[in-house]
Coordinates of C-alpha atoms (C1' of nucleotides) in Angstrom, one line a residue:
Chain A
M1 CA 88.2 116.7 97.4
S2 CA 87.4 119.4 95.0
D3 CA 83.8 118.4 94.9
M4 CA 83.2 118.2 98.6
P5 CA 80.1 119.7 100.3
E6 CA 82.4 120.9 103.1
G7 CA 81.6 123.1 106.0
E8 CA 79.0 121.1 107.9
S9 CA 80.0 119.4 111.1
E10 CA 77.1 117.4 112.4
I11 CA 78.3 114.0 113.5
G12 CA 76.1 111.3 114.7
E13 CA 76.3 111.1 118.5
G14 CA 76.9 107.7 120.0
A15 CA 74.5 105.1 118.6
A16 CA 72.3 107.4 116.6
A17 CA 73.9 107.5 113.1
P18 CA 73.4 110.3 110.7
S19 CA 70.4 109.4 108.7
P20 CA 72.1 107.7 105.7
K21 CA 74.6 105.3 107.1
M22 CA 78.1 106.7 106.2
D23 CA 80.0 104.9 103.5
S24 CA 83.8 104.3 103.9
D25 CA 84.5 107.2 101.6
R26 CA 82.8 109.8 103.8
I27 CA 84.4 108.3 106.8
Y28 CA 87.8 108.6 105.1
R29 CA 87.1 112.3 104.3
R30 CA 85.9 113.1 107.8
I31 CA 89.0 111.7 109.4
F32 CA 91.3 113.1 106.7
D33 CA 89.8 116.6 107.2
A34 CA 90.0 116.3 111.0
I35 CA 93.7 115.5 110.7
V36 CA 94.5 118.2 108.1
D37 CA 92.6 120.8 110.2
H38 CA 94.6 119.8 113.3
K39 CA 91.6 118.5 115.1
L40 CA 93.3 115.2 115.4
L41 CA 96.9 115.6 116.5
P42 CA 99.9 113.5 115.4
G43 CA 100.3 110.4 117.5
T44 CA 96.6 110.1 118.4
H45 CA 95.5 106.4 118.6
L46 CA 92.6 105.8 116.3
K47 CA 90.9 102.8 117.9
E48 CA 88.6 100.9 115.6
D49 CA 85.9 100.4 118.2
E50 CA 85.7 104.0 119.1
L51 CA 85.4 105.0 115.4
C52 CA 82.7 102.3 115.0
D53 CA 80.6 103.9 117.8
H54 CA 81.1 107.4 116.4
F55 CA 80.1 106.7 112.9
G56 CA 77.6 104.0 113.7
V57 CA 79.0 101.3 111.3
G58 CA 80.8 98.0 111.6
R59 CA 84.6 97.7 111.7
T60 CA 84.9 96.7 108.1
R61 CA 84.1 100.2 106.8
I62 CA 86.4 101.8 109.4
R63 CA 89.2 99.5 108.3
T64 CA 88.7 100.3 104.6
A65 CA 88.9 104.0 105.5
L66 CA 92.0 103.5 107.7
S67 CA 93.7 101.5 105.0
R68 CA 93.3 104.4 102.5
L69 CA 94.5 106.9 105.0
A70 CA 97.5 104.8 105.6
S71 CA 98.3 104.6 101.9
N72 CA 98.3 108.4 101.9
H73 CA 100.7 108.4 104.8
V74 CA 98.3 110.4 106.9
I75 CA 98.1 107.7 109.5
E76 CA 100.4 104.9 110.4
L77 CA 99.2 101.3 110.7
V78 CA 101.2 99.3 113.3
A79 CA 100.7 95.6 113.3
N80 CA 98.6 94.4 116.3
R81 CA 98.6 97.9 117.7
G82 CA 96.3 99.8 115.5
A83 CA 96.2 103.1 113.7
F84 CA 97.9 106.3 114.8
V85 CA 97.9 109.7 113.3
A86 CA 101.3 109.9 111.5
R87 CA 104.2 111.7 113.2
P88 CA 106.5 112.6 110.4
S89 CA 110.2 112.7 111.4
V90 CA 112.4 115.6 110.8
E91 CA 114.0 113.9 107.7
E92 CA 110.6 113.1 106.4
A93 CA 109.5 116.7 106.8
R94 CA 112.5 118.0 104.8
E95 CA 111.7 115.3 102.2
V96 CA 108.1 116.5 101.9
F97 CA 109.1 120.1 101.3
R98 CA 111.8 119.0 98.8
A99 CA 109.2 117.1 96.8
R100 CA 106.8 119.9 97.0
R101 CA 109.3 122.4 95.6
V102 CA 110.0 120.1 92.7
I103 CA 106.4 119.2 91.8
E104 CA 104.6 122.5 92.8
G105 CA 107.4 124.4 91.1
H106 CA 106.7 122.6 87.9
L107 CA 103.0 122.8 88.2
V108 CA 102.9 126.5 88.8
R109 CA 105.0 127.1 85.7
R110 CA 102.7 124.9 83.7
A111 CA 99.7 126.7 85.1
A112 CA 101.1 130.0 83.9
D113 CA 101.2 128.6 80.4
R114 CA 97.6 127.7 80.5
R115 CA 96.1 130.7 82.2
D116 CA 92.5 131.6 81.3
D117 CA 89.4 133.3 82.8
A118 CA 88.3 130.2 84.7
M119 CA 91.7 129.9 86.4
S120 CA 91.6 133.6 87.3
R121 CA 88.2 133.1 88.9
A122 CA 89.3 130.0 90.8
L123 CA 92.3 131.6 92.3
N124 CA 90.7 134.9 93.1
D125 CA 87.7 133.2 94.7
H126 CA 90.0 131.2 96.9
L127 CA 92.1 134.2 97.9
H128 CA 88.9 135.9 99.0
G129 CA 88.0 133.0 101.2
E130 CA 91.4 133.0 102.7
R131 CA 91.3 136.7 103.5
A132 CA 87.9 136.3 105.1
A133 CA 89.1 133.5 107.3
R134 CA 92.0 135.6 108.4
A135 CA 89.8 138.6 109.1
A136 CA 87.4 136.4 111.2
G137 CA 90.4 135.2 113.2
D138 CA 89.4 131.5 112.7
A139 CA 92.7 129.8 113.1
A140 CA 91.5 126.4 112.0
M141 CA 89.9 127.8 108.9
V142 CA 93.1 129.7 108.0
I143 CA 95.1 126.5 108.2
R144 CA 92.6 124.7 106.0
R145 CA 92.4 127.5 103.5
C146 CA 96.1 127.8 103.3
G147 CA 96.6 124.2 102.3
R148 CA 93.6 124.4 100.0
Y149 CA 95.1 127.3 98.1
H150 CA 98.1 125.2 97.1
Q151 CA 95.7 122.4 96.1
V152 CA 93.6 124.8 93.9
L153 CA 96.7 126.2 92.3
A154 CA 98.1 122.7 91.6
D155 CA 94.8 121.7 90.0
Q156 CA 95.1 124.6 87.5
A157 CA 98.0 122.8 85.8
E158 CA 95.6 120.1 84.6
S159 CA 98.1 117.4 85.5
P160 CA 95.9 115.2 87.7
I161 CA 98.6 112.7 88.7
M162 CA 101.0 115.3 90.0
A163 CA 98.1 117.2 91.5
S164 CA 97.2 114.1 93.5
F165 CA 100.8 113.8 94.7
V166 CA 100.6 117.4 95.8
R167 CA 97.4 116.6 97.6
E168 CA 99.1 114.0 99.7
L169 CA 102.1 116.2 100.3
I170 CA 99.9 119.0 101.5
A171 CA 98.2 116.7 104.0
R172 CA 101.6 115.6 105.3
S173 CA 102.7 119.2 105.5
S174 CA 99.8 119.9 107.8
L175 CA 101.0 117.1 110.1
I176 CA 104.5 118.5 110.0
I177 CA 103.3 122.0 110.9
A178 CA 101.3 120.5 113.8
I179 CA 104.4 119.0 115.2
Y180 CA 107.1 121.5 114.4
E181 CA 105.5 124.9 114.2
S182 CA 107.3 127.6 116.0
E183 CA 106.1 130.9 117.5
K184 CA 107.0 132.8 114.4
P185 CA 104.2 134.8 112.7
D186 CA 102.3 133.1 110.0
T187 CA 103.2 129.7 108.4
C188 CA 101.7 130.6 105.0
E189 CA 101.8 134.3 104.2
M190 CA 98.8 135.8 102.5
D191 CA 100.8 138.2 100.5
E192 CA 102.8 135.5 98.9
H193 CA 99.7 133.7 97.8
R194 CA 98.4 136.9 96.3
L195 CA 101.7 137.6 94.5
L196 CA 101.9 134.0 93.3
S197 CA 98.5 134.2 91.8
D198 CA 99.4 137.5 90.0
L199 CA 102.5 136.0 88.5
V200 CA 100.7 132.9 87.3
L201 CA 97.8 134.8 85.8
G202 CA 100.2 137.2 84.2
G203 CA 101.9 134.3 82.5
H204 CA 105.2 134.7 84.2
G205 CA 105.9 131.0 84.7
D206 CA 109.6 131.3 85.6
E207 CA 109.0 134.0 88.2
A208 CA 106.1 132.1 89.6
A209 CA 108.1 128.9 89.9
A210 CA 110.9 130.8 91.6
L211 CA 108.5 132.4 94.1
M212 CA 106.8 129.0 94.8
D213 CA 110.3 127.6 95.6
R214 CA 111.0 130.5 98.0
H215 CA 107.6 130.4 99.5
L216 CA 107.9 126.7 100.4
T217 CA 111.4 127.1 101.6
G218 CA 110.2 130.0 103.8
I219 CA 107.5 127.8 105.3
E220 CA 110.1 125.1 106.0
N221 CA 112.5 127.5 107.5
R222 CA 109.9 129.0 109.9
L223 CA 109.5 125.5 111.4
E224 CA 111.5 124.3 114.3
L225 CA 112.7 121.1 112.7
K226 CA 114.1 119.3 115.7
P227 CA 112.9 116.1 117.4
R228 CA 109.8 116.4 119.5
R229 CA 107.8 114.1 121.7
E230 CA 104.4 113.0 120.6
T231 CA 101.1 114.9 121.1
A232 CA 98.0 112.8 121.8
S233 CA 94.5 114.0 122.4
D234 CA 91.0 112.9 123.2
L235 CA 89.4 111.4 120.1
Q236 CA 86.0 111.3 121.7
Q237 CA 85.9 115.0 122.4
I238 CA 87.2 116.0 119.0
L239 CA 84.9 114.1 116.8
G240 CA 81.9 114.1 119.1
Chain B
M1 CA 110.4 95.9 96.6
S2 CA 114.1 96.5 97.0
D3 CA 114.4 93.8 99.7
M4 CA 112.5 91.1 97.8
P5 CA 113.7 87.5 97.6
E6 CA 112.6 87.5 93.9
G7 CA 113.0 84.9 91.3
E8 CA 111.2 81.9 92.7
S9 CA 107.8 81.0 91.4
E10 CA 106.3 78.2 93.4
I11 CA 102.8 78.9 94.1
G12 CA 100.5 76.8 96.2
E13 CA 98.3 74.7 93.8
G14 CA 94.6 74.7 94.5
A15 CA 93.9 74.0 98.2
A16 CA 97.5 73.2 99.3
A17 CA 98.9 76.5 100.5
P18 CA 102.6 77.2 100.5
S19 CA 103.8 76.1 104.0
P20 CA 103.5 79.5 105.8
K21 CA 100.2 81.0 105.1
M22 CA 100.8 84.0 102.9
D23 CA 100.3 87.4 104.6
S24 CA 98.6 90.2 102.7
D25 CA 101.9 91.8 102.0
R26 CA 103.2 88.8 100.0
I27 CA 99.9 88.5 98.2
Y28 CA 100.2 92.2 97.3
R29 CA 103.7 91.7 95.9
R30 CA 102.8 88.6 94.0
I31 CA 100.0 90.3 92.2
F32 CA 101.9 93.5 91.7
D33 CA 104.8 91.7 90.2
A34 CA 102.6 89.6 88.0
I35 CA 101.1 92.8 86.6
V36 CA 104.3 94.6 86.1
D37 CA 105.8 91.6 84.4
H38 CA 102.8 91.5 82.0
K39 CA 101.7 88.1 83.3
L40 CA 98.4 89.7 84.2
L41 CA 97.1 91.9 81.4
P42 CA 95.2 95.1 81.6
G43 CA 91.4 94.5 82.0
T44 CA 91.8 91.1 83.7
H45 CA 89.1 90.6 86.3
L46 CA 90.6 89.7 89.6
K47 CA 87.9 87.7 91.3
E48 CA 88.2 87.5 95.1
D49 CA 87.2 83.9 95.3
E50 CA 89.7 82.7 92.7
L51 CA 92.5 84.6 94.5
C52 CA 91.3 83.0 97.8
D53 CA 91.6 79.5 96.3
H54 CA 95.0 80.3 94.8
F55 CA 96.6 81.7 97.8
G56 CA 94.7 79.5 100.3
V57 CA 93.5 82.4 102.5
G58 CA 90.2 84.0 103.4
R59 CA 88.8 87.0 101.5
T60 CA 90.0 89.5 104.1
R61 CA 93.6 89.2 103.3
I62 CA 92.9 89.3 99.6
R63 CA 90.8 92.5 100.0
T64 CA 93.6 94.1 102.0
A65 CA 96.0 93.4 99.2
L66 CA 93.6 94.6 96.5
S67 CA 93.0 97.8 98.4
R68 CA 96.7 98.6 98.4
L69 CA 97.0 97.8 94.7
A70 CA 94.1 100.1 94.0
S71 CA 95.6 102.9 95.9
N72 CA 98.7 102.5 93.7
H73 CA 96.5 102.7 90.6
V74 CA 97.7 99.3 89.5
I75 CA 94.2 97.9 89.6
E76 CA 90.8 99.5 89.5
L77 CA 88.1 98.7 92.1
V78 CA 84.6 98.9 90.7
A79 CA 81.7 99.0 93.1
N80 CA 79.9 95.7 93.2
R81 CA 81.8 94.5 90.2
G82 CA 85.2 93.8 91.7
A83 CA 88.9 94.4 90.9
F84 CA 90.3 94.8 87.4
V85 CA 93.9 95.2 86.2
A86 CA 94.0 98.9 85.4
R87 CA 93.7 100.1 81.8
P88 CA 95.2 103.5 81.7
S89 CA 93.7 105.8 79.1
V90 CA 95.7 107.7 76.5
E91 CA 95.5 110.9 78.5
E92 CA 96.5 109.1 81.6
A93 CA 99.5 107.6 79.7
R94 CA 100.7 111.0 78.7
E95 CA 100.2 112.3 82.2
V96 CA 102.3 109.4 83.6
F97 CA 105.2 110.2 81.3
R98 CA 104.9 113.9 82.0
A99 CA 105.2 113.2 85.7
R100 CA 108.1 110.9 85.2
R101 CA 110.0 113.5 83.2
V102 CA 109.5 116.0 86.0
I103 CA 110.4 113.8 88.9
E104 CA 113.0 111.5 87.4
G105 CA 114.6 114.4 85.8
H106 CA 115.1 116.0 89.2
L107 CA 116.2 112.8 90.8
V108 CA 118.8 112.0 88.3
R109 CA 120.3 115.5 88.7
R110 CA 120.3 115.0 92.4
A111 CA 121.9 111.6 92.1
A112 CA 124.7 113.0 90.1
D113 CA 125.5 115.4 93.0
R114 CA 125.8 112.6 95.4
R115 CA 127.6 110.0 93.4
D116 CA 129.9 107.6 95.3
D117 CA 131.2 104.1 95.0
A118 CA 128.1 102.4 96.3
M119 CA 126.0 104.2 93.7
S120 CA 128.5 103.1 91.0
R121 CA 128.3 99.5 92.1
A122 CA 124.5 99.6 92.3
L123 CA 124.1 101.0 88.8
N124 CA 126.7 98.8 87.2
D125 CA 125.3 95.7 88.8
H126 CA 122.0 96.4 87.4
L127 CA 123.2 97.1 83.9
H128 CA 124.9 93.8 84.0
G129 CA 121.7 92.0 84.9
E130 CA 119.9 93.9 82.2
R131 CA 122.4 92.9 79.6
A132 CA 122.2 89.3 80.7
A133 CA 118.5 89.3 80.3
R134 CA 118.7 90.7 76.8
A135 CA 121.3 88.2 75.9
A136 CA 119.2 85.3 77.2
G137 CA 116.3 86.6 75.1
D138 CA 114.0 86.5 78.1
A139 CA 111.4 89.1 77.2
A140 CA 109.6 89.2 80.5
M141 CA 112.9 89.5 82.3
V142 CA 113.9 92.4 80.1
I143 CA 110.7 94.3 80.8
R144 CA 111.1 93.8 84.5
R145 CA 114.8 94.8 84.5
C146 CA 114.1 97.9 82.4
G147 CA 111.6 99.2 84.9
R148 CA 113.8 98.2 87.8
Y149 CA 116.7 100.2 86.4
H150 CA 114.7 103.4 86.7
Q151 CA 113.8 102.4 90.2
V152 CA 117.4 101.7 91.2
L153 CA 118.4 105.0 89.7
A154 CA 115.6 106.9 91.5
D155 CA 116.7 105.3 94.8
Q156 CA 120.2 106.8 94.4
A157 CA 118.9 110.3 94.9
E158 CA 118.0 109.4 98.5
S159 CA 114.7 111.1 98.3
P160 CA 112.4 108.3 99.4
I161 CA 109.2 110.1 98.9
M162 CA 109.8 111.0 95.3
A163 CA 111.3 107.6 94.8
S164 CA 108.0 106.0 95.9
F165 CA 106.2 108.2 93.5
V166 CA 108.5 107.0 90.7
R167 CA 107.8 103.4 91.8
E168 CA 104.1 103.9 91.3
L169 CA 104.7 105.6 88.0
I170 CA 106.9 102.8 86.7
A171 CA 104.2 100.3 87.5
R172 CA 101.7 102.3 85.6
S173 CA 104.1 102.7 82.7
S174 CA 104.3 98.9 82.5
L175 CA 100.6 98.8 82.1
I176 CA 100.7 101.5 79.5
I177 CA 103.3 99.6 77.5
A178 CA 101.2 96.4 77.7
I179 CA 98.3 98.2 76.1
Y180 CA 100.0 100.6 73.7
E181 CA 103.3 99.1 72.6
S182 CA 103.9 99.2 68.9
E183 CA 106.1 96.9 66.8
K184 CA 109.0 99.3 67.0
P185 CA 112.3 97.9 68.3
D186 CA 112.9 98.2 72.0
T187 CA 110.9 100.1 74.5
C188 CA 113.8 100.9 76.7
E189 CA 117.1 101.2 75.0
M190 CA 120.0 99.6 76.7
D191 CA 122.5 102.1 75.4
E192 CA 120.6 105.0 76.9
H193 CA 120.7 103.4 80.3
R194 CA 124.4 102.9 80.0
L195 CA 125.0 106.5 78.9
L196 CA 122.7 107.8 81.6
S197 CA 124.6 105.9 84.3
D198 CA 127.9 107.3 82.9
L199 CA 126.6 110.8 83.0
V200 CA 125.3 110.4 86.6
L201 CA 128.5 108.8 87.8
G202 CA 130.5 111.4 86.1
G203 CA 128.7 114.1 88.0
H204 CA 127.1 115.7 84.9
G205 CA 123.7 116.4 86.5
D206 CA 122.3 118.7 83.8
E207 CA 123.2 116.4 80.9
A208 CA 121.9 113.4 82.8
A209 CA 118.6 115.2 83.4
A210 CA 118.4 116.2 79.8
L211 CA 119.0 112.7 78.6
M212 CA 116.4 111.3 81.1
D213 CA 113.9 113.7 79.6
R214 CA 114.7 112.6 76.0
H215 CA 114.8 108.9 77.1
L216 CA 111.3 109.1 78.6
T217 CA 110.0 111.1 75.7
G218 CA 111.5 108.5 73.4
I219 CA 109.7 105.7 75.1
E220 CA 106.5 107.6 75.0
N221 CA 106.9 108.3 71.3
R222 CA 107.6 104.7 70.5
L223 CA 104.1 103.8 71.8
E224 CA 101.0 103.9 69.7
L225 CA 98.9 106.1 71.9
K226 CA 95.5 105.7 70.4
P227 CA 92.4 104.0 72.0
R228 CA 92.5 100.2 72.1
R229 CA 90.1 97.5 73.3
E230 CA 90.7 95.6 76.4
T231 CA 92.9 92.5 76.7
A232 CA 91.8 89.9 79.2
S233 CA 93.5 86.6 80.1
D234 CA 93.1 83.5 82.1
L235 CA 94.0 84.2 85.7
Q236 CA 94.0 80.6 86.7
Q237 CA 96.6 79.7 84.1
I238 CA 98.9 82.6 84.9
L239 CA 99.1 82.4 88.7
G240 CA 98.8 78.6 88.9
Chain C
dC1 C1' 111.1 99.4 147.4
dA2 C1' 112.3 97.6 142.8
dC3 C1' 112.0 94.1 139.7
dA4 C1' 110.4 89.9 137.3
dC5 C1' 106.9 87.2 136.0
dA6 C1' 102.1 85.8 135.3
dA7 C1' 97.2 86.6 134.8
dA8 C1' 93.8 89.7 133.0
dT9 C1' 92.3 93.0 129.8
dA10 C1' 92.1 95.5 125.6
dT11 C1' 92.8 95.7 120.8
dT12 C1' 93.6 94.2 116.4
dG13 C1' 93.7 90.1 112.7
dT14 C1' 91.0 86.7 110.2
dA15 C1' 87.4 83.9 108.6
dT16 C1' 82.8 83.3 107.5
dA17 C1' 77.9 83.9 107.1
dC18 C1' 74.4 86.8 105.3
dG19 C1' 72.6 90.6 102.4
dA20 C1' 72.8 93.7 98.4
dT21 C1' 73.8 94.5 93.7
dA22 C1' 75.0 93.6 89.0
dT23 C1' 75.2 90.3 85.3
dT24 C1' 73.4 86.7 82.6
dG25 C1' 69.9 83.6 80.9
dT26 C1' 65.2 82.5 79.6
dG27 C1' 60.6 83.1 78.0
dG28 C1' 56.9 85.6 76.0
dA29 C1' 54.9 89.3 73.3
dC30 C1' 54.9 92.0 69.4
Chain D
dG1 C1' 63.2 87.5 64.5
dT2 C1' 63.9 91.0 67.9
dC3 C1' 63.2 93.3 72.0
dC4 C1' 61.9 93.6 76.8
dA5 C1' 60.6 91.9 81.4
dC6 C1' 61.7 88.9 84.9
dA7 C1' 64.0 85.1 87.2
dA8 C1' 68.5 82.8 88.3
dT9 C1' 73.2 83.2 89.2
dA10 C1' 77.5 85.1 90.3
dT11 C1' 80.0 88.4 92.7
dC12 C1' 81.0 91.9 95.9
dG13 C1' 79.7 94.6 100.6
dT14 C1' 79.0 94.4 105.4
dA15 C1' 78.7 92.8 110.0
dT16 C1' 79.9 89.8 113.4
dA17 C1' 82.1 86.0 116.0
dC18 C1' 86.3 84.1 117.3
dA19 C1' 91.5 83.8 117.5
dA20 C1' 96.0 85.9 118.0
dT21 C1' 98.7 89.4 119.9
dA22 C1' 100.1 93.3 122.7
dT23 C1' 99.5 96.0 126.8
dT24 C1' 98.4 96.6 131.4
dT25 C1' 97.7 95.2 136.0
dG26 C1' 98.5 92.5 139.9
dT27 C1' 101.4 89.6 142.8
dG28 C1' 105.2 87.7 144.9
dT29 C1' 110.1 87.6 145.8
dG30 C1' 114.8 89.4 146.4

DNA sequence: CACACAAATATTGTATACGATATTGTGGAC
DNA sequence: GTCCACAATATCGTATACAATATTTGTGTG
């Protein structure tokens, strides 16, 4: 994901496919991003035929992509029913944040130990983008940038396996927020990201880890973690 | 994996399939277990047609199973070349153990906080099995039991997401051991498992976490983590 | 009017045929 | 004798046709 073109959103309409026939990897990312960006809401039924029409490919590629999405727990595959955007339960939500506190807490401490100029640039660049998104009032962009900040930070620890775990957990968090968000202000405070970066770049690993823990707990606490009913949406309209 | 029949090893020979045609889930587990148990060695080429013949199903089911195995990093899918049992690099090996220290360290501490009779039974039952395997001199069984102990312990923390991460990491560790094991005594000391259980069941979370850290570091240090060449093996003979 | 049951429809599950790509083997030129 | 080009083979990638299953709709009866 770190080497994604990103940004563009031209999708082949109906039968006319985007010039180079999409491979399953691109399809995977398109759907993944649509879910993380809250364009596809939890519970949405991802019908294979519809996706075939949209991307202009056979069902095989779609199935490959769906299979990967399911292994990342972003969608749920129900036997003989099909694929649905995952609807994490309340318990699952708490579990996700628990895991994030453990892993991201560790990674942020490790990142502080290996701070260098490249890291400084990476973090500051991202904070810039995040501020710009907020200034522009682009809600979808803010959501994406917020999650991406945690990803960028996780990558700085140079522990690719744990970073990939974090990647999955961030995606699941996005689903959780879509379901359980309350009316409270922001889900991911800009100031905390700024402070977190400063602590990491200043080499204060323990403080950074502690702040990350509080930060994630704060996000979790701002949610309304009580059972909800499903939210579906029109797939055609969102991807087309 | 925790609800597996386990133990039996009748596999349909050639064309004659085992009475109920295997579903992709069973195929997945068969291959997964064969790899974790060192019956399939790193680098082995898993050809789709061969697997079709062995399990008596079409390529679709095989591909579904292989896809899942790949997402767990147990096999590697090379475009237009096929599936190979993964051969973790030295860096990857160190990463796996680093991640295990972080996650299992946390889980063991958490398990100590929630100790109860059921946990005591689960851990002791498993240690019994492990001792029996050692006494019987069944090397393959010892390997499996050793890994399973860590899995059972991880499950006690009732943090299913992190437990599933551990599950994947244990499988990858098994591959790492297959490649890099040295001539040193045991890879996973029985005494340490015993002591670890005692600390957890005694509610000594910090000591248990510290021991887990040392235990995993010990396993890592007993390996010869330097580049090796691949080890292949006859698929037909192992599965058939 | 509500409910049970059956037909019709929609959707996924599987196998297989065909095409694309990589690997291996062979022959000739230098 | 060695190297390179080219053909032959093996293997995977994809699409599609057909079967199995779940859902919905329609109908009749209490």
